[in-house]
GROMACS .gro file of C-alpha atoms in nm:
model
  393
    1VAL     CA    1  -0.018   0.026  -0.011
    2VAL     CA    2   0.143   0.356  -0.117
    3CYS     CA    3  -0.030   0.650   0.000
    4ARG     CA    4  -0.044   0.984  -0.171
    5ASP     CA    5   0.267   1.143  -0.060
    6GLY     CA    6   0.430   0.877  -0.235
    7CYS     CA    7   0.573   0.657   0.057
    8ILE     CA    8   0.498   0.308   0.147
    9LYS     CA    9   0.215   0.295   0.437
   10ALA     CA   10   0.222  -0.109   0.470
   11VAL     CA   11   0.378  -0.403   0.323
   12GLY     CA   12   0.255  -0.750   0.432
   13GLN     CA   13   0.061  -1.069   0.368
   14ALA     CA   14  -0.267  -0.992   0.118
   15ASP     CA   15  -0.495  -1.103   0.393
   16VAL     CA   16  -0.382  -0.928   0.648
   17ILE     CA   17  -0.355  -0.601   0.433
   18ARG     CA   18  -0.711  -0.652   0.324
   19ASN     CA   19  -0.825  -0.678   0.666
   20GLN     CA   20  -0.609  -0.354   0.739
   21PHE     CA   21  -0.744  -0.128   0.464
   22SER     CA   22  -1.111  -0.274   0.424
   23GLY     CA   23  -1.248   0.049   0.517
   24ALA     CA   24  -0.995   0.245   0.284
   25THR     CA   25  -1.061   0.374  -0.089
   26PHE     CA   26  -0.771   0.372  -0.338
   27GLU     CA   27  -0.716   0.561  -0.665
   28ARG     CA   28  -0.585   0.273  -0.821
   29ILE     CA   29  -0.548  -0.128  -0.742
   30ILE     CA   30  -0.320  -0.336  -0.947
   31ASP     CA   31  -0.365  -0.691  -0.905
   32CYS     CA   32  -0.011  -0.884  -0.891
   33SER     CA   33  -0.163  -1.219  -0.909
   34GLY     CA   34   0.121  -1.485  -1.013
   35LYS     CA   35   0.354  -1.172  -1.051
   36CYS     CA   36   0.647  -1.034  -0.844
   37VAL     CA   37   0.659  -0.671  -0.704
   38LEU     CA   38   1.052  -0.580  -0.649
   39PRO     CA   39   1.195  -0.248  -0.537
   40GLY     CA   40   1.251   0.000  -0.836
   41LEU     CA   41   1.620  -0.037  -0.949
   42VAL     CA   42   1.874   0.194  -0.895
   43ASP     CA   43   2.192   0.282  -1.137
   44ALA     CA   44   2.463   0.398  -0.916
   45HIS     CA   45   2.693   0.509  -1.232
   46THR     CA   46   2.594   0.674  -1.569
   47HIS     CA   47   2.727   0.991  -1.792
   48PRO     CA   48   2.380   1.006  -1.978
   49VAL     CA   49   2.405   1.397  -2.098
   50TRP     CA   50   2.613   1.438  -2.394
   51ALA     CA   51   2.590   1.502  -2.768
   52GLY     CA   52   2.773   1.333  -3.055
   53ASP     CA   53   2.805   0.944  -3.152
   54ARG     CA   54   3.061   0.712  -3.102
   55VAL     CA   55   2.969   0.394  -3.290
   56HIS     CA   56   3.231   0.408  -3.500
   57GLU     CA   57   3.475   0.393  -3.220
   58PHE     CA   58   3.300   0.026  -3.156
   59ALA     CA   59   3.474  -0.089  -3.477
   60MET     CA   60   3.786   0.036  -3.340
   61LYS     CA   61   3.756  -0.131  -3.038
   62LEU     CA   62   3.649  -0.470  -3.229
   63ALA     CA   63   3.990  -0.416  -3.414
   64GLY     CA   64   4.194  -0.425  -3.099
   65ALA     CA   65   4.210  -0.072  -3.033
   66SER     CA   66   4.251   0.008  -2.653
   67TYR     CA   67   4.052   0.279  -2.437
   68MET     CA   68   4.359   0.508  -2.430
   69GLU     CA   69   4.476   0.440  -2.802
   70ILE     CA   70   4.136   0.565  -2.902
   71HIS     CA   71   4.195   0.868  -2.644
   72GLN     CA   72   4.519   0.959  -2.810
   73ALA     CA   73   4.400   0.960  -3.148
   74GLY     CA   74   4.081   1.213  -3.081
   75GLY     CA   75   3.826   0.988  -2.997
   76GLY     CA   76   3.691   0.910  -2.660
   77ILE     CA   77   3.622   1.178  -2.444
   78HIS     CA   78   3.732   1.447  -2.608
   79PHE     CA   79   3.528   1.392  -2.908
   80THR     CA   80   3.213   1.389  -2.703
   81VAL     CA   81   3.335   1.712  -2.534
   82GLU     CA   82   3.366   1.890  -2.879
   83HIS     CA   83   3.002   1.782  -2.942
   84THR     CA   84   2.829   1.831  -2.613
   85ARG     CA   85   2.986   2.208  -2.597
   86LYS     CA   86   2.817   2.320  -2.923
   87ALA     CA   87   2.511   2.139  -2.828
   88THR     CA   88   2.230   2.400  -2.705
   89GLU     CA   89   2.097   2.314  -2.331
   90GLU     CA   90   1.743   2.219  -2.513
   91GLU     CA   91   1.912   1.986  -2.739
   92LEU     CA   92   2.083   1.844  -2.431
   93PHE     CA   93   1.767   1.809  -2.230
   94ASN     CA   94   1.581   1.648  -2.509
   95THR     CA   95   1.849   1.339  -2.553
   96PHE     CA   96   1.875   1.326  -2.204
   97LYS     CA   97   1.479   1.269  -2.127
   98HIS     CA   98   1.484   1.024  -2.385
   99ARG     CA   99   1.757   0.808  -2.226
  100LEU     CA  100   1.594   0.854  -1.884
  101GLU     CA  101   1.273   0.707  -2.011
  102ARG     CA  102   1.431   0.407  -2.171
  103MET     CA  103   1.620   0.385  -1.824
  104ARG     CA  104   1.274   0.375  -1.669
  105ARG     CA  105   1.132   0.137  -1.903
  106ALA     CA  106   1.422  -0.122  -1.792
  107GLY     CA  107   1.310  -0.086  -1.394
  108SER     CA  108   1.550   0.203  -1.296
  109THR     CA  109   1.356   0.439  -1.081
  110LEU     CA  110   1.681   0.637  -0.933
  111VAL     CA  111   1.986   0.691  -1.130
  112GLU     CA  112   2.278   0.889  -1.050
  113CYS     CA  113   2.382   1.136  -1.347
  114LYS     CA  114   2.689   1.318  -1.422
  115SER     CA  115   2.824   1.594  -1.613
  116GLY     CA  116   3.172   1.555  -1.730
  117TYR     CA  117   3.167   1.574  -2.113
  118GLY     CA  118   3.197   1.996  -2.054
  119LEU     CA  119   3.549   2.018  -1.917
  120ASN     CA  120   3.465   2.392  -1.900
  121LEU     CA  121   3.298   2.624  -1.649
  122GLU     CA  122   2.989   2.725  -1.893
  123SER     CA  123   2.945   2.369  -2.057
  124GLU     CA  124   2.979   2.198  -1.705
  125LEU     CA  125   2.697   2.410  -1.570
  126LYS     CA  126   2.483   2.364  -1.890
  127MET     CA  127   2.503   2.005  -1.819
  128LEU     CA  128   2.379   2.050  -1.470
  129ARG     CA  129   2.091   2.273  -1.534
  130VAL     CA  130   1.991   2.024  -1.768
  131ILE     CA  131   1.985   1.743  -1.501
  132LYS     CA  132   1.827   1.964  -1.254
  133ARG     CA  133   1.550   2.030  -1.505
  134ALA     CA  134   1.496   1.672  -1.611
  135LYS     CA  135   1.483   1.608  -1.211
  136GLN     CA  136   1.208   1.880  -1.147
  137SER     CA  137   1.015   1.782  -1.455
  138MET     CA  138   1.043   1.372  -1.486
  139ASP     CA  139   0.902   1.077  -1.254
  140ILE     CA  140   1.211   0.932  -1.190
  141GLY     CA  141   1.485   0.965  -0.915
  142ILE     CA  142   1.815   1.164  -1.007
  143SER     CA  143   2.119   1.188  -0.798
  144SER     CA  144   2.336   1.453  -0.935
  145THR     CA  145   2.693   1.462  -0.988
  146TYR     CA  146   2.945   1.710  -1.093
  147CYS     CA  147   3.223   1.568  -1.306
  148GLY     CA  148   3.451   1.836  -1.413
  149ALA     CA  149   3.771   1.629  -1.329
  150HIS     CA  150   3.636   1.383  -1.589
  151SER     CA  151   3.985   1.440  -1.820
  152VAL     CA  152   4.213   1.703  -1.853
  153PRO     CA  153   4.106   1.954  -2.080
  154LYS     CA  154   4.286   2.039  -2.422
  155GLY     CA  155   4.565   2.281  -2.379
  156LYS     CA  156   4.564   2.262  -1.986
  157THR     CA  157   4.794   2.044  -1.732
  158ALA     CA  158   4.638   1.823  -1.503
  159THR     CA  159   4.768   2.074  -1.246
  160GLU     CA  160   4.594   2.373  -1.400
  161ALA     CA  161   4.283   2.207  -1.467
  162THR     CA  162   4.304   2.089  -1.115
  163ASP     CA  163   4.357   2.466  -0.982
  164ASP     CA  164   4.075   2.560  -1.230
  165ILE     CA  165   3.834   2.356  -1.082
  166ILE     CA  166   3.912   2.448  -0.715
  167ASN     CA  167   3.948   2.833  -0.751
  168ASN     CA  168   3.670   2.845  -1.028
  169HIS     CA  169   3.434   2.570  -1.101
  170LEU     CA  170   3.373   2.473  -0.713
  171PRO     CA  171   3.271   2.810  -0.574
  172LYS     CA  172   3.031   2.915  -0.893
  173LEU     CA  173   2.899   2.551  -0.809
  174LYS     CA  174   2.842   2.661  -0.435
  175GLU     CA  175   2.704   2.969  -0.534
  176LEU     CA  176   2.442   2.828  -0.785
  177LYS     CA  177   2.350   2.564  -0.540
  178LEU     CA  178   2.247   2.787  -0.300
  179SER     CA  179   2.058   3.014  -0.496
  180GLY     CA  180   1.879   2.714  -0.644
  181GLU     CA  181   2.010   2.724  -1.010
  182ILE     CA  182   2.129   2.372  -0.983
  183ASP     CA  183   2.101   2.131  -0.754
  184VAL     CA  184   2.442   1.904  -0.706
  185ASN     CA  185   2.498   1.561  -0.461
  186ASN     CA  186   2.820   1.431  -0.553
  187ILE     CA  187   3.169   1.520  -0.646
  188ASP     CA  188   3.353   1.269  -0.915
  189VAL     CA  189   3.701   1.265  -1.030
  190PHE     CA  190   3.887   1.042  -1.272
  191CYS     CA  191   4.161   0.935  -1.078
  192GLU     CA  192   4.382   0.736  -1.348
  193LYS     CA  193   4.736   0.770  -1.496
  194GLY     CA  194   4.741   0.998  -1.732
  195VAL     CA  195   4.455   1.191  -1.621
  196PHE     CA  196   4.438   1.301  -1.249
  197ASP     CA  197   4.700   1.161  -1.037
  198LEU     CA  198   4.624   1.085  -0.646
  199ASP     CA  199   4.763   1.405  -0.513
  200SER     CA  200   4.495   1.634  -0.775
  201THR     CA  201   4.226   1.366  -0.724
  202ARG     CA  202   4.248   1.435  -0.334
  203ARG     CA  203   4.311   1.822  -0.399
  204ILE     CA  204   3.950   1.808  -0.591
  205LEU     CA  205   3.789   1.557  -0.402
  206GLN     CA  206   3.870   1.764  -0.053
  207ALA     CA  207   3.734   2.068  -0.189
  208GLY     CA  208   3.412   1.928  -0.289
  209LYS     CA  209   3.349   1.800   0.031
  210ASP     CA  210   3.432   2.115   0.163
  211ILE     CA  211   3.151   2.269   0.014
  212GLY     CA  212   2.887   1.996   0.108
  213LEU     CA  213   2.915   1.742  -0.178
  214GLN     CA  214   2.939   1.358  -0.136
  215ILE     CA  215   3.254   1.186  -0.248
  216ASN     CA  216   3.172   0.948  -0.533
  217PHE     CA  217   3.409   0.889  -0.785
  218HIS     CA  218   3.658   0.701  -1.042
  219GLY     CA  219   3.916   0.514  -0.938
  220ASP     CA  220   4.156   0.192  -0.996
  221GLU     CA  221   4.021   0.107  -1.328
  222LEU     CA  222   4.281   0.096  -1.609
  223HIS     CA  223   4.583   0.138  -1.349
  224PRO     CA  224   4.648   0.061  -1.004
  225MET     CA  225   4.621   0.420  -0.822
  226LYS     CA  226   4.552   0.358  -0.433
  227SER     CA  227   4.218   0.534  -0.526
  228ALA     CA  228   4.026   0.288  -0.288
  229GLU     CA  229   4.259   0.362   0.009
  230LEU     CA  230   4.244   0.770  -0.062
  231GLY     CA  231   3.830   0.729  -0.085
  232ALA     CA  232   3.840   0.524   0.260
  233GLU     CA  233   4.045   0.796   0.390
  234LEU     CA  234   3.845   1.096   0.279
  235GLY     CA  235   3.483   0.938   0.369
  236ALA     CA  236   3.389   0.862   0.022
  237GLN     CA  237   3.032   0.734   0.006
  238ALA     CA  238   3.144   0.537  -0.298
  239ILE     CA  239   3.410   0.436  -0.521
  240SER     CA  240   3.335   0.323  -0.893
  241HIS     CA  241   3.529   0.084  -1.103
  242LEU     CA  242   3.804  -0.069  -0.899
  243GLU     CA  243   3.896  -0.340  -1.179
  244GLU     CA  244   4.280  -0.286  -1.031
  245VAL     CA  245   4.182  -0.229  -0.666
  246SER     CA  246   4.471  -0.344  -0.415
  247ASP     CA  247   4.393  -0.581  -0.171
  248GLU     CA  248   4.469  -0.334   0.083
  249GLY     CA  249   4.233  -0.086  -0.077
  250ILE     CA  250   3.967  -0.362  -0.061
  251THR     CA  251   4.004  -0.394   0.349
  252ALA     CA  252   4.019  -0.008   0.355
  253MET     CA  253   3.672   0.011   0.197
  254ALA     CA  254   3.512  -0.252   0.410
  255ARG     CA  255   3.634  -0.083   0.707
  256ALA     CA  256   3.529   0.264   0.574
  257LYS     CA  257   3.190   0.156   0.467
  258CYS     CA  258   3.271   0.299   0.123
  259ALA     CA  259   3.027   0.141  -0.123
  260ALA     CA  260   3.189  -0.042  -0.433
  261VAL     CA  261   2.998   0.052  -0.762
  262LEU     CA  262   3.107  -0.228  -1.007
  263LEU     CA  263   3.051  -0.189  -1.403
  264PRO     CA  264   3.033  -0.504  -1.543
  265THR     CA  265   2.942  -0.325  -1.892
  266THR     CA  266   3.294  -0.144  -1.914
  267ALA     CA  267   3.474  -0.441  -1.828
  268TYR     CA  268   3.287  -0.601  -2.087
  269MET     CA  269   3.296  -0.372  -2.356
  270LEU     CA  270   3.659  -0.282  -2.307
  271ARG     CA  271   3.788  -0.635  -2.272
  272LEU     CA  272   3.929  -0.543  -1.898
  273LYS     CA  273   3.977  -0.768  -1.625
  274GLN     CA  274   3.651  -0.826  -1.436
  275PRO     CA  275   3.621  -0.652  -1.078
  276GLN     CA  276   3.680  -0.864  -0.799
  277ALA     CA  277   3.316  -0.887  -0.653
  278ARG     CA  278   3.378  -1.186  -0.475
  279LYS     CA  279   3.673  -1.091  -0.287
  280MET     CA  280   3.502  -0.777  -0.224
  281LEU     CA  281   3.176  -0.901  -0.104
  282GLU     CA  282   3.388  -1.195   0.121
  283ALA     CA  283   3.606  -0.895   0.231
  284GLY     CA  284   3.283  -0.714   0.375
  285VAL     CA  285   3.250  -0.423   0.114
  286ILE     CA  286   2.934  -0.288   0.025
  287VAL     CA  287   2.912  -0.383  -0.339
  288ALA     CA  288   2.674  -0.157  -0.592
  289LEU     CA  289   2.619  -0.198  -0.934
  290GLY     CA  290   2.549   0.079  -1.220
  291SER     CA  291   2.521   0.066  -1.610
  292ASP     CA  292   2.812   0.301  -1.667
  293PHE     CA  293   2.583   0.440  -1.949
  294ASN     CA  294   2.781   0.662  -2.155
  295PRO     CA  295   2.897   0.666  -2.535
  296ASN     CA  296   3.144   0.426  -2.462
  297ALA     CA  297   2.912   0.149  -2.285
  298TYR     CA  298   2.584   0.222  -2.438
  299CYS     CA  299   2.378   0.040  -2.176
  300PHE     CA  300   2.023   0.136  -2.038
  301SER     CA  301   1.932  -0.176  -1.850
  302MET     CA  302   2.030  -0.239  -1.502
  303PRO     CA  303   1.877  -0.606  -1.541
  304MET     CA  304   2.116  -0.699  -1.841
  305VAL     CA  305   2.395  -0.563  -1.583
  306MET     CA  306   2.304  -0.775  -1.276
  307HIS     CA  307   2.290  -1.062  -1.553
  308LEU     CA  308   2.659  -0.971  -1.641
  309ALA     CA  309   2.745  -0.899  -1.302
  310CYS     CA  310   2.666  -1.273  -1.187
  311VAL     CA  311   2.817  -1.445  -1.526
  312ASN     CA  312   3.101  -1.252  -1.528
  313MET     CA  313   3.197  -1.128  -1.154
  314LYS     CA  314   3.042  -1.450  -0.990
  315MET     CA  315   2.808  -1.282  -0.828
  316SER     CA  316   2.486  -1.439  -0.694
  317MET     CA  317   2.146  -1.360  -0.806
  318ASN     CA  318   2.028  -1.232  -0.443
  319GLU     CA  319   2.383  -1.055  -0.442
  320ALA     CA  320   2.302  -0.864  -0.750
  321LEU     CA  321   1.981  -0.785  -0.684
  322ALA     CA  322   2.062  -0.619  -0.341
  323ALA     CA  323   2.381  -0.471  -0.567
  324ALA     CA  324   2.095  -0.286  -0.828
  325THR     CA  325   1.863  -0.193  -0.512
  326ILE     CA  326   1.953  -0.110  -0.169
  327ASN     CA  327   2.330  -0.120  -0.168
  328ALA     CA  328   2.326   0.123  -0.505
  329ALA     CA  329   2.109   0.338  -0.295
  330TYR     CA  330   2.331   0.333  -0.032
  331ALA     CA  331   2.599   0.422  -0.278
  332LEU     CA  332   2.430   0.768  -0.343
  333GLY     CA  333   2.377   0.828   0.047
  334LYS     CA  334   1.976   0.737  -0.023
  335SER     CA  335   1.949   0.374   0.108
  336ASP     CA  336   1.713   0.517   0.390
  337THR     CA  337   1.442   0.641   0.176
  338HIS     CA  338   1.530   0.418  -0.153
  339GLY     CA  339   1.612   0.063  -0.268
  340SER     CA  340   1.371  -0.182  -0.034
  341ILE     CA  341   1.037  -0.227  -0.009
  342GLU     CA  342   1.007  -0.127   0.369
  343THR     CA  343   0.737   0.134   0.561
  344GLY     CA  344   0.794   0.462   0.540
  345LYS     CA  345   1.039   0.448   0.217
  346GLN     CA  346   0.966   0.605  -0.104
  347GLY     CA  347   0.708   0.378  -0.292
  348ASP     CA  348   0.947   0.294  -0.600
  349LEU     CA  349   0.835  -0.043  -0.753
  350VAL     CA  350   0.891  -0.292  -1.028
  351ILE     CA  351   0.650  -0.536  -1.103
  352ILE     CA  352   0.725  -0.814  -1.329
  353ASN     CA  353   0.518  -1.099  -1.531
  354SER     CA  354   0.653  -1.416  -1.342
  355SER     CA  355   0.627  -1.595  -1.003
  356ARG     CA  356   1.004  -1.579  -0.965
  357TRP     CA  357   1.182  -1.258  -0.957
  358GLU     CA  358   1.510  -1.447  -1.081
  359HIS     CA  359   1.345  -1.439  -1.437
  360LEU     CA  360   1.432  -1.055  -1.462
  361ILE     CA  361   1.803  -1.165  -1.427
  362TYR     CA  362   1.800  -1.516  -1.611
  363GLN     CA  363   1.591  -1.389  -1.900
  364PHE     CA  364   1.885  -1.220  -2.070
  365GLY     CA  365   1.783  -0.867  -2.233
  366ALA     CA  366   1.440  -0.945  -2.177
  367HIS     CA  367   1.318  -0.654  -1.959
  368GLU     CA  368   1.070  -0.535  -2.254
  369THR     CA  369   0.877  -0.844  -2.195
  370LEU     CA  370   0.896  -0.925  -1.843
  371ILE     CA  371   0.836  -0.599  -1.641
  372ASP     CA  372   0.467  -0.504  -1.651
  373TYR     CA  373   0.454  -0.161  -1.454
  374VAL     CA  374   0.699   0.075  -1.312
  375ILE     CA  375   0.613   0.288  -1.032
  376VAL     CA  376   0.766   0.590  -0.871
  377LYS     CA  377   0.650   0.723  -0.558
  378GLY     CA  378   0.334   0.538  -0.577
  379LYS     CA  379   0.269   0.690  -0.975
  380VAL     CA  380   0.264   0.436  -1.255
  381VAL     CA  381   0.507   0.579  -1.464
  382TYR     CA  382   0.533   0.258  -1.705
  383GLN     CA  383   0.289   0.003  -1.808
  384ASN     CA  384   0.358  -0.205  -2.061
  385GLU     CA  385   0.103  -0.228  -2.311
  386ARG     CA  386   0.108  -0.623  -2.358
  387CYS     CA  387   0.061  -0.643  -1.999
  388GLY     CA  388  -0.147  -0.957  -1.864
  389THR     CA  389  -0.163  -1.072  -2.232
  390MET     CA  390   0.131  -1.301  -2.253
  391SER     CA  391   0.335  -1.547  -2.030
  392SER     CA  392   0.703  -1.437  -1.966
  393TYR     CA  393   0.786  -1.797  -2.060
   0.00000   0.00000   0.00000
């Protein structure tokens, strides 16, 4: 039972609920007989605001080019930055809205959304305004992340870019956040060899923390950088990627209750070593999942991400579901309101056309057939037009 305020009023056995609410009237009753009701999925890491298409790079990757080789050939992030800077706010909003709708149809009800394809103050603010506009106008939860340190802009050194972010970007973010023009929750840095080193990363993250942003950053992806140790030391809420994390970093994250946001699509698409999910889980790290949706990893579907996590990272289906719901909400600092079906939490739900919830993971790429309803704050935001007319098997 979900109230008008969008929060869950009661959870329990059908007969108990019927007796408890026998005198109540409801705007809508959904018959879920033979179906499963799950918490809305949480996508803990996405880059969904950009212009320009990088489908040509997929062919380069298939021919054996590495991420950094494409980057050095003028592709990768800088290709997207060039197109994103040229795009109008309206153009960016329209494509972003379309992508969020696709994520929602795949069961995501809360999505972390990064800037990071502007790399100068004007373009980064343009992206953050687009994210705020979607947050206000669409029925989907958004956690907004400033990722101005996604790459070193052309013509600048990493030190110059770091100084620019600390001295110019972050003070402006603080000012516009206070005035309500933008709404930012997290700060992100791509801590990587040839991008932002450990010292630059520390400076930017600390400066972001000082203006009230949660630390949630890219680390230990292509090279071991001791990002996990740094994140634990700074009190990071989460660190993403971690393909090259050290054993000491895993121990530090577990002790600090810093979530690991693992991105099986990235390792799959770039043919990288898979993140050590089993080792992290056994060490007591809070493991979350994200799609890493971006021009380099074009995936909207958390059910597909969960499937990849199970097959390639050896997670159980229970672990994958927790990682795509309550743990992903924790990685965004929202586990008190999102990520599970509990009284008092936000009424974000996914109803699937199967008597066993595992089908959402087991049936690879089948979410369009399986998902009957997506509900945000008690409101049906997606109903499958074939709902109730077909079997999920």
